[in-house]
Backbone atoms as SQL, in Angstrom:
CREATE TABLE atoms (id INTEGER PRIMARY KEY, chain TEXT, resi INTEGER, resn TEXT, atom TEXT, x REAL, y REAL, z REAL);
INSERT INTO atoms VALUES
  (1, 'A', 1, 'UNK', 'N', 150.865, 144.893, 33.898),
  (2, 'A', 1, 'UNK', 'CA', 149.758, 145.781, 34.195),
  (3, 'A', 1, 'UNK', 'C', 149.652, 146.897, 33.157),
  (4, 'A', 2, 'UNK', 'N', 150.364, 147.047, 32.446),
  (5, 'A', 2, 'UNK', 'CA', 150.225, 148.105, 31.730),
  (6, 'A', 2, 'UNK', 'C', 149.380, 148.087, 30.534),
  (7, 'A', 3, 'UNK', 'N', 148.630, 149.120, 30.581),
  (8, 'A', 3, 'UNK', 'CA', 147.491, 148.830, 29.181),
  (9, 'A', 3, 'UNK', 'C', 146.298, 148.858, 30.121),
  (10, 'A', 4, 'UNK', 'N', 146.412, 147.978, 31.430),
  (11, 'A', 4, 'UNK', 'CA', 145.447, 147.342, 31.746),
  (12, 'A', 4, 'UNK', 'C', 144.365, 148.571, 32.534),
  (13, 'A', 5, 'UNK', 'N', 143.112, 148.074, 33.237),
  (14, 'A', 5, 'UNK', 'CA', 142.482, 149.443, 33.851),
  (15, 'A', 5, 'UNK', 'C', 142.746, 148.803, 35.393),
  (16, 'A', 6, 'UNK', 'N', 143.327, 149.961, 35.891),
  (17, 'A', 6, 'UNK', 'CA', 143.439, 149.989, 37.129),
  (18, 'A', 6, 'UNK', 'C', 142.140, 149.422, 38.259),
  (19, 'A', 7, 'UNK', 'N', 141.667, 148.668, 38.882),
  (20, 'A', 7, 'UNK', 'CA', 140.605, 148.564, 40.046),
  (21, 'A', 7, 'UNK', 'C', 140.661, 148.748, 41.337),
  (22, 'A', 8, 'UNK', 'N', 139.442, 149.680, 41.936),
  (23, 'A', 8, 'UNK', 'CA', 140.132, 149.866, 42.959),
  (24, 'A', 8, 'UNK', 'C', 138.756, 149.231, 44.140),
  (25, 'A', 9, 'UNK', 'N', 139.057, 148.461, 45.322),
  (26, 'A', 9, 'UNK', 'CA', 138.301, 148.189, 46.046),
  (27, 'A', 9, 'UNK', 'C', 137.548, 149.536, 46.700),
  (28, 'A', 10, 'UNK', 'N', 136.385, 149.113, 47.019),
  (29, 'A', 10, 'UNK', 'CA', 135.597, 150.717, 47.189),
  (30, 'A', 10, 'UNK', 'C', 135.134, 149.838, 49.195),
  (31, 'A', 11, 'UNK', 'N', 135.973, 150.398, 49.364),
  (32, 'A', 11, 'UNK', 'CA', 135.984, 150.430, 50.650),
  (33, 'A', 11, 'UNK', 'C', 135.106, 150.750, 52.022),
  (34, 'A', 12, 'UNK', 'N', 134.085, 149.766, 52.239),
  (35, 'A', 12, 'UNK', 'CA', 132.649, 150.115, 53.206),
  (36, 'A', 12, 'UNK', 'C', 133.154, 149.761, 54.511),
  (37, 'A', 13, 'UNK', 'N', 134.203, 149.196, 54.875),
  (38, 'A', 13, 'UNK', 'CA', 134.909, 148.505, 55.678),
  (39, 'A', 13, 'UNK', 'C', 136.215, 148.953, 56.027),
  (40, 'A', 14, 'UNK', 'N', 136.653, 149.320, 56.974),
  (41, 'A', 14, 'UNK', 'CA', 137.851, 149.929, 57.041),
  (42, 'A', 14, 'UNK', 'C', 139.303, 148.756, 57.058),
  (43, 'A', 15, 'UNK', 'N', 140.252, 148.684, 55.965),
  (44, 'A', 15, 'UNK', 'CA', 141.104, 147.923, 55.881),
  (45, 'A', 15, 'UNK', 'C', 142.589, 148.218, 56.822),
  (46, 'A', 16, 'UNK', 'N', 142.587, 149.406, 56.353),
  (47, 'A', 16, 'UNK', 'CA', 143.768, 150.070, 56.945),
  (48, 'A', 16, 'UNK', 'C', 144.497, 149.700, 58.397),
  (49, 'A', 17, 'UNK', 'N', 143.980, 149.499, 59.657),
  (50, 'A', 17, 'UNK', 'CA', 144.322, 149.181, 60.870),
  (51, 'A', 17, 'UNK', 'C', 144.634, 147.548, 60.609),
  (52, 'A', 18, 'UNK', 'N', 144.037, 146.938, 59.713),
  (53, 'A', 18, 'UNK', 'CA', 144.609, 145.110, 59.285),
  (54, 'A', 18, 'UNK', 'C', 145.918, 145.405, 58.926),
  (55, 'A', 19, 'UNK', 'N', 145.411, 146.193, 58.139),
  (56, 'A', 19, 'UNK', 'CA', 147.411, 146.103, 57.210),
  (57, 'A', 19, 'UNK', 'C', 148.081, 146.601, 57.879),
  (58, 'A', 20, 'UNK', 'N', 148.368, 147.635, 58.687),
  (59, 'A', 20, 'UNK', 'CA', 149.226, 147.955, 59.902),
  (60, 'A', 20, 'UNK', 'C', 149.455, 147.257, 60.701),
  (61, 'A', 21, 'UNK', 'N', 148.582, 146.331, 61.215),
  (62, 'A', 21, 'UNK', 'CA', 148.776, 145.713, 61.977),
  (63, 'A', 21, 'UNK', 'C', 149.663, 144.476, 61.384),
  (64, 'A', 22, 'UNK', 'N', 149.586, 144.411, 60.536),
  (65, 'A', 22, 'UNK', 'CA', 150.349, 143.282, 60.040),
  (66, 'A', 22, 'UNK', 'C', 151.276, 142.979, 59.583),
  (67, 'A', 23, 'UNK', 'N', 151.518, 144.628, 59.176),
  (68, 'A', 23, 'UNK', 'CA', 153.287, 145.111, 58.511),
  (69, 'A', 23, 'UNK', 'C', 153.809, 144.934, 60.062),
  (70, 'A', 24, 'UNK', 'N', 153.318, 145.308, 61.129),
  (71, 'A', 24, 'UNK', 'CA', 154.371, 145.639, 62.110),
  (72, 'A', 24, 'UNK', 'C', 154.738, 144.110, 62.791),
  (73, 'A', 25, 'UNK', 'N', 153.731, 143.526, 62.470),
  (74, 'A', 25, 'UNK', 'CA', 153.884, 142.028, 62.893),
  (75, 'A', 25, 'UNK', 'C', 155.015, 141.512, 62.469),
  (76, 'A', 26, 'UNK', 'N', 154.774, 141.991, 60.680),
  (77, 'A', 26, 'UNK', 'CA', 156.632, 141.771, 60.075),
  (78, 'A', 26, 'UNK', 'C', 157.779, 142.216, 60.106),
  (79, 'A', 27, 'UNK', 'N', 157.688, 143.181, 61.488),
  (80, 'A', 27, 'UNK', 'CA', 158.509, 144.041, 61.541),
  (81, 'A', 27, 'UNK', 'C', 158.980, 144.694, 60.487),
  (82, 'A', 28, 'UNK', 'N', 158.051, 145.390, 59.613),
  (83, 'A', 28, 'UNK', 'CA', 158.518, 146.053, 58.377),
  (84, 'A', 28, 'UNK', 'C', 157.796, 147.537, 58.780),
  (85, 'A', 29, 'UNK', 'N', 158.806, 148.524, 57.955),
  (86, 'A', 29, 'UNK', 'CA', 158.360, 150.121, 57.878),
  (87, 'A', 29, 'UNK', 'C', 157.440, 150.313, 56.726),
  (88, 'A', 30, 'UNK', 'N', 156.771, 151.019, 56.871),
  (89, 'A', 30, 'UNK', 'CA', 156.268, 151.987, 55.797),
  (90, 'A', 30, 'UNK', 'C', 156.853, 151.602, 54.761),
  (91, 'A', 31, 'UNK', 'N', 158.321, 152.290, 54.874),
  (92, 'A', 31, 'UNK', 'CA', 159.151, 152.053, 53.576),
  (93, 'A', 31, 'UNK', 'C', 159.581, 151.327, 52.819),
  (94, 'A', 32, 'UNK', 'N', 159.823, 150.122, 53.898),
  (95, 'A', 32, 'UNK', 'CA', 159.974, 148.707, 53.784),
  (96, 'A', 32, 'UNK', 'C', 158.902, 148.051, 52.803),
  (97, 'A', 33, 'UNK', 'N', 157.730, 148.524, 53.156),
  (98, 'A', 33, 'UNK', 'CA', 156.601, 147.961, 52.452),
  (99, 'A', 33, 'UNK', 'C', 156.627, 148.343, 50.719),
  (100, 'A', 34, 'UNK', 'N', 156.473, 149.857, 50.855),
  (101, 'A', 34, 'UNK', 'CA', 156.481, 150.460, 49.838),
  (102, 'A', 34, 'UNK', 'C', 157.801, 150.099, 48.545),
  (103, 'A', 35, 'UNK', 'N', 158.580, 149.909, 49.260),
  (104, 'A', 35, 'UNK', 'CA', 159.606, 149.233, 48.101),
  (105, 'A', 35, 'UNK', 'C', 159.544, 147.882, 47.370),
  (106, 'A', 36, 'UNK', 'N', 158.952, 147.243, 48.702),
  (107, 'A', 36, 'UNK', 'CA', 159.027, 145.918, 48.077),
  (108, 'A', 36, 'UNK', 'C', 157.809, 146.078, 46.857),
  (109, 'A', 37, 'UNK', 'N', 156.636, 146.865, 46.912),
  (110, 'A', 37, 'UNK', 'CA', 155.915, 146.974, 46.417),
  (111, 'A', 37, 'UNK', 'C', 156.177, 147.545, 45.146),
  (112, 'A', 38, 'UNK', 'N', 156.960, 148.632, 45.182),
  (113, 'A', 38, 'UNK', 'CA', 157.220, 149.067, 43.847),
  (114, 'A', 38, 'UNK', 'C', 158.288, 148.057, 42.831),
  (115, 'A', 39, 'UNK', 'N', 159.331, 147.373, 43.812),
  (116, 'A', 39, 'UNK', 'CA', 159.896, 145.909, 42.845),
  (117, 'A', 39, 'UNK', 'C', 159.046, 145.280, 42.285),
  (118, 'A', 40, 'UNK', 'N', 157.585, 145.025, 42.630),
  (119, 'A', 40, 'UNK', 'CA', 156.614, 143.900, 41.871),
  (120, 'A', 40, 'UNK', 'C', 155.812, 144.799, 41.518),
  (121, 'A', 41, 'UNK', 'N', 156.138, 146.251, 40.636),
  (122, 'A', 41, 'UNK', 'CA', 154.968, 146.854, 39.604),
  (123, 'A', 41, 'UNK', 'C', 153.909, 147.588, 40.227),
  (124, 'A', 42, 'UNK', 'N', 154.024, 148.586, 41.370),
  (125, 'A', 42, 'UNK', 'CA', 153.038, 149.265, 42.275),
  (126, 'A', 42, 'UNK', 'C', 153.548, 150.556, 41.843),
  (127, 'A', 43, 'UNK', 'N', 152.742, 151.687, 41.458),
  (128, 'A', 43, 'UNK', 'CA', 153.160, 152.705, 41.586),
  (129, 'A', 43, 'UNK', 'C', 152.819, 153.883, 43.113),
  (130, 'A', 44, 'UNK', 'N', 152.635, 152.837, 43.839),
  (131, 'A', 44, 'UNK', 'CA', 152.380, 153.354, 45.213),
  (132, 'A', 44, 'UNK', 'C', 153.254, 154.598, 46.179),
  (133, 'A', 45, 'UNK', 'N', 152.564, 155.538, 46.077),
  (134, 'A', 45, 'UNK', 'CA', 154.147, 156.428, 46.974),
  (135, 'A', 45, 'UNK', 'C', 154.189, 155.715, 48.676),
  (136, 'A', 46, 'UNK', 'N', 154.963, 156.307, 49.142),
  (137, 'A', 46, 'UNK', 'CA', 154.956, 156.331, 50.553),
  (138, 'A', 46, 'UNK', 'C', 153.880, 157.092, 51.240),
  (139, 'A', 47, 'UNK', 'N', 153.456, 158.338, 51.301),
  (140, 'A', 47, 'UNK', 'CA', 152.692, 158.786, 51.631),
  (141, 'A', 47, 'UNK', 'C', 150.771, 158.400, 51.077),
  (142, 'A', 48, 'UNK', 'N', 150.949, 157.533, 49.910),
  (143, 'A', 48, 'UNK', 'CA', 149.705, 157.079, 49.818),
  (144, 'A', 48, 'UNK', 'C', 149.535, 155.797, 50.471),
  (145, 'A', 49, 'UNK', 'N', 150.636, 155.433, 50.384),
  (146, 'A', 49, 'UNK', 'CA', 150.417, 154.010, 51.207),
  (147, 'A', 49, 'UNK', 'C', 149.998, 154.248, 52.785),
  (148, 'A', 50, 'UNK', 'N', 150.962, 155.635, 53.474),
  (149, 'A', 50, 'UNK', 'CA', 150.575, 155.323, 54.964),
  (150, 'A', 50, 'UNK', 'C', 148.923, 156.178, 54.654),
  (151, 'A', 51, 'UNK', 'N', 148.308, 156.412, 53.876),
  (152, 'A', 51, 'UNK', 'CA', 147.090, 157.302, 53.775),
  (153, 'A', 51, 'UNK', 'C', 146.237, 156.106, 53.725),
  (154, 'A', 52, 'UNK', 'N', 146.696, 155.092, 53.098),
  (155, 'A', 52, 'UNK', 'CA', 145.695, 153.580, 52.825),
  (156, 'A', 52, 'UNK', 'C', 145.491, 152.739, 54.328),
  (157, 'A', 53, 'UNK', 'N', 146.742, 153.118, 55.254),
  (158, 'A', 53, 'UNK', 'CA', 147.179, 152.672, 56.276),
  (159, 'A', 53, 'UNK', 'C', 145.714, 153.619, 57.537),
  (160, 'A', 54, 'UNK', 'N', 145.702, 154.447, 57.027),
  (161, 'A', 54, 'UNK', 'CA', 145.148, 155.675, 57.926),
  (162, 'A', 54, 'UNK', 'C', 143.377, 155.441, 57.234),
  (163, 'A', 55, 'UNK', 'N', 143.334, 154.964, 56.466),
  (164, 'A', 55, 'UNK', 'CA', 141.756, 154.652, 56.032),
  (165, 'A', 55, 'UNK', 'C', 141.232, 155.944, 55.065),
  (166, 'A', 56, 'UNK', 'N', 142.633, 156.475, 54.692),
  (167, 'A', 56, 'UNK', 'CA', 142.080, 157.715, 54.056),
  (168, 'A', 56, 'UNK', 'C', 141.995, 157.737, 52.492),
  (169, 'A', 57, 'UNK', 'N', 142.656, 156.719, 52.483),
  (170, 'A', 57, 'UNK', 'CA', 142.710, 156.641, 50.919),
  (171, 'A', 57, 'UNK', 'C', 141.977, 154.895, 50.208),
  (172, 'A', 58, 'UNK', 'N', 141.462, 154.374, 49.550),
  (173, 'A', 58, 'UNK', 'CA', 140.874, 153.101, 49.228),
  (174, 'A', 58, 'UNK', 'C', 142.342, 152.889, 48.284),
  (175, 'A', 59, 'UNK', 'N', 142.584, 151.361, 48.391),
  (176, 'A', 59, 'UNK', 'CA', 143.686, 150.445, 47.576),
  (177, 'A', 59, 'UNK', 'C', 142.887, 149.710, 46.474),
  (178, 'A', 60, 'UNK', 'N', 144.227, 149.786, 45.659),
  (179, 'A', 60, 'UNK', 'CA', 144.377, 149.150, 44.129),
  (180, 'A', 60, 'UNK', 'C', 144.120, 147.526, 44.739),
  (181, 'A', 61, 'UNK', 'N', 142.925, 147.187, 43.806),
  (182, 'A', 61, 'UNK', 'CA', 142.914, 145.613, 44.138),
  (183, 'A', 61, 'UNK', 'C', 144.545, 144.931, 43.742),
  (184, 'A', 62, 'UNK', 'N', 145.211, 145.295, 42.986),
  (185, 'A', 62, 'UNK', 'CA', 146.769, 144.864, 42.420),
  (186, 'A', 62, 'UNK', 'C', 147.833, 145.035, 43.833),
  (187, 'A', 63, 'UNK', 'N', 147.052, 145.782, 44.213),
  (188, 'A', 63, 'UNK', 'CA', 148.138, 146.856, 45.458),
  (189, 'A', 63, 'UNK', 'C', 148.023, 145.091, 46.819),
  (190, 'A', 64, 'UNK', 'N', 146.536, 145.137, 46.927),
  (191, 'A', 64, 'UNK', 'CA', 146.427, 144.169, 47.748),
  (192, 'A', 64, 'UNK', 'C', 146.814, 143.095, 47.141),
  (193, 'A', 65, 'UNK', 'N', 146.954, 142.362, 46.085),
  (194, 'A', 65, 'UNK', 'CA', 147.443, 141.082, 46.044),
  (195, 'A', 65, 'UNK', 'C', 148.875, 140.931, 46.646),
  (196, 'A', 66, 'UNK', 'N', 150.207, 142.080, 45.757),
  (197, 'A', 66, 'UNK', 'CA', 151.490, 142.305, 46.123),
  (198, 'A', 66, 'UNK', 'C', 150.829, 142.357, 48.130),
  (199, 'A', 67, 'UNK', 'N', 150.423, 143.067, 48.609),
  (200, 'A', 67, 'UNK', 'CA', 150.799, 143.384, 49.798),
  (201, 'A', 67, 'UNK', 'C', 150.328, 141.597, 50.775),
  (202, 'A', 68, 'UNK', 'N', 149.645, 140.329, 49.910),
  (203, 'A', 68, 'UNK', 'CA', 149.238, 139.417, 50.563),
  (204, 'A', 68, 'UNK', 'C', 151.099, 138.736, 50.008),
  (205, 'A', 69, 'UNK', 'N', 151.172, 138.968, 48.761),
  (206, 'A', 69, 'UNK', 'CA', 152.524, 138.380, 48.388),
  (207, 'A', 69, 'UNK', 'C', 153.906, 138.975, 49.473),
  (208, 'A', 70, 'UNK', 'N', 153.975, 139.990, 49.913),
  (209, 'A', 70, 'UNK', 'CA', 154.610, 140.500, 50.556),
  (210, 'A', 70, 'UNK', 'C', 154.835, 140.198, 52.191),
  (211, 'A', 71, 'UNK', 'N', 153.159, 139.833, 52.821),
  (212, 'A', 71, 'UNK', 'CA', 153.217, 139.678, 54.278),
  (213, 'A', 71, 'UNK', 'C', 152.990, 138.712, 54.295),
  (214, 'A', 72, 'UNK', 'N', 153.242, 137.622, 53.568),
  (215, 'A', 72, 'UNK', 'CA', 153.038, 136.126, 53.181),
  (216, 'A', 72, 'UNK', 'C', 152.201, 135.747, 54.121),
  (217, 'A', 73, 'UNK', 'N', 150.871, 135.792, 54.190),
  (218, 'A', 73, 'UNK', 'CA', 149.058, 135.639, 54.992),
  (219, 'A', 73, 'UNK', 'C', 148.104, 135.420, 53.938),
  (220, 'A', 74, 'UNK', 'N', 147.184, 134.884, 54.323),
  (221, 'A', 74, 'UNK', 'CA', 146.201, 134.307, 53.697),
  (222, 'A', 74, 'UNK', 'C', 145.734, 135.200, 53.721),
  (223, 'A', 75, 'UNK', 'N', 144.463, 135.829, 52.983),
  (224, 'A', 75, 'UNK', 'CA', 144.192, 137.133, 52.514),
  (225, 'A', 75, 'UNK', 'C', 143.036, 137.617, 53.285),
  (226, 'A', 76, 'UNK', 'N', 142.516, 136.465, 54.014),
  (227, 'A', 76, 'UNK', 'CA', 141.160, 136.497, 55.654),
  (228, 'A', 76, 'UNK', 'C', 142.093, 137.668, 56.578),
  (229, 'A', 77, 'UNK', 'N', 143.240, 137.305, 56.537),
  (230, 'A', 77, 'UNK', 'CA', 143.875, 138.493, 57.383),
  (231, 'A', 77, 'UNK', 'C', 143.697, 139.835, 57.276),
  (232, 'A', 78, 'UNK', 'N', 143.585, 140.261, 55.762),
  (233, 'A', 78, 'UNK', 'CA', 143.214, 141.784, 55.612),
  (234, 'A', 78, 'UNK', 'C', 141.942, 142.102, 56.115),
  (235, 'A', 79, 'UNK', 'N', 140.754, 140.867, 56.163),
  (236, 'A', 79, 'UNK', 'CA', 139.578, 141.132, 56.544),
  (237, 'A', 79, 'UNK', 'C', 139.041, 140.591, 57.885),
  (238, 'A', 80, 'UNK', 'N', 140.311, 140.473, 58.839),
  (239, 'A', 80, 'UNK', 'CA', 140.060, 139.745, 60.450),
  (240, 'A', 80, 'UNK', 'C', 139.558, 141.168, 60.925),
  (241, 'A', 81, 'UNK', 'N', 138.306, 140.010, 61.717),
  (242, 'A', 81, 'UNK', 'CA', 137.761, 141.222, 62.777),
  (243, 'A', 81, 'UNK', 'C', 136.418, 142.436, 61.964),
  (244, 'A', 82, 'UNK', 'N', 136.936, 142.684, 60.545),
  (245, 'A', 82, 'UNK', 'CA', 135.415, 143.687, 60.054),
  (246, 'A', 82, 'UNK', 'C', 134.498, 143.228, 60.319),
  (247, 'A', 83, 'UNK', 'N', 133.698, 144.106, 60.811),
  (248, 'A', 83, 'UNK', 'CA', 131.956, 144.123, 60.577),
  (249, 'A', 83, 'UNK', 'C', 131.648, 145.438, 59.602),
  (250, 'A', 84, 'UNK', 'N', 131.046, 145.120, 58.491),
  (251, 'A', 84, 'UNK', 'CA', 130.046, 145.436, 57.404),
  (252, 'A', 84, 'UNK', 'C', 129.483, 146.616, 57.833);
């Protein structure tokens, strides 16, 4: 990633309550998440991540691939249930 330009999904849809819901499914923490994330090249803190979690902050399209690599789900999961 480096060099590269960062992208970030611009968020009309709230993601955040998917991905919570889905870390806890994996029985994983916050922290849990956030590490594994920073092993595969995220410069994600903890506190931005639970802010992405909370709908307060929009995610790195990079951020979401690691986090589909991470909760090993087909990627319909981040988007079960939105309406537009």
């Amino acid at each position: 990633m480096e060099g590269a330009t960062i992208k970030k999904l611009i968020q009309d849809v709230k993601l955040g309550k998917n991905i919570q819901n889905i870390r806890i499914q994996k029985s994983m923490s916050q922290a849990d998440v956030v590490v594994k994330l920073q092993l595969l090249g995220s410069h994600l803190s903890l506190g931005h991540y639970a802010h992405i979690e909370q709908d307060r902050n929009n995610i790195n399209i990079s951020d979401l691939i690691y986090l589909q690599r991470i909760f090993e789900v087909d990627f319909s999961e981040f988007f079960k249930d939105l309406i537009p």
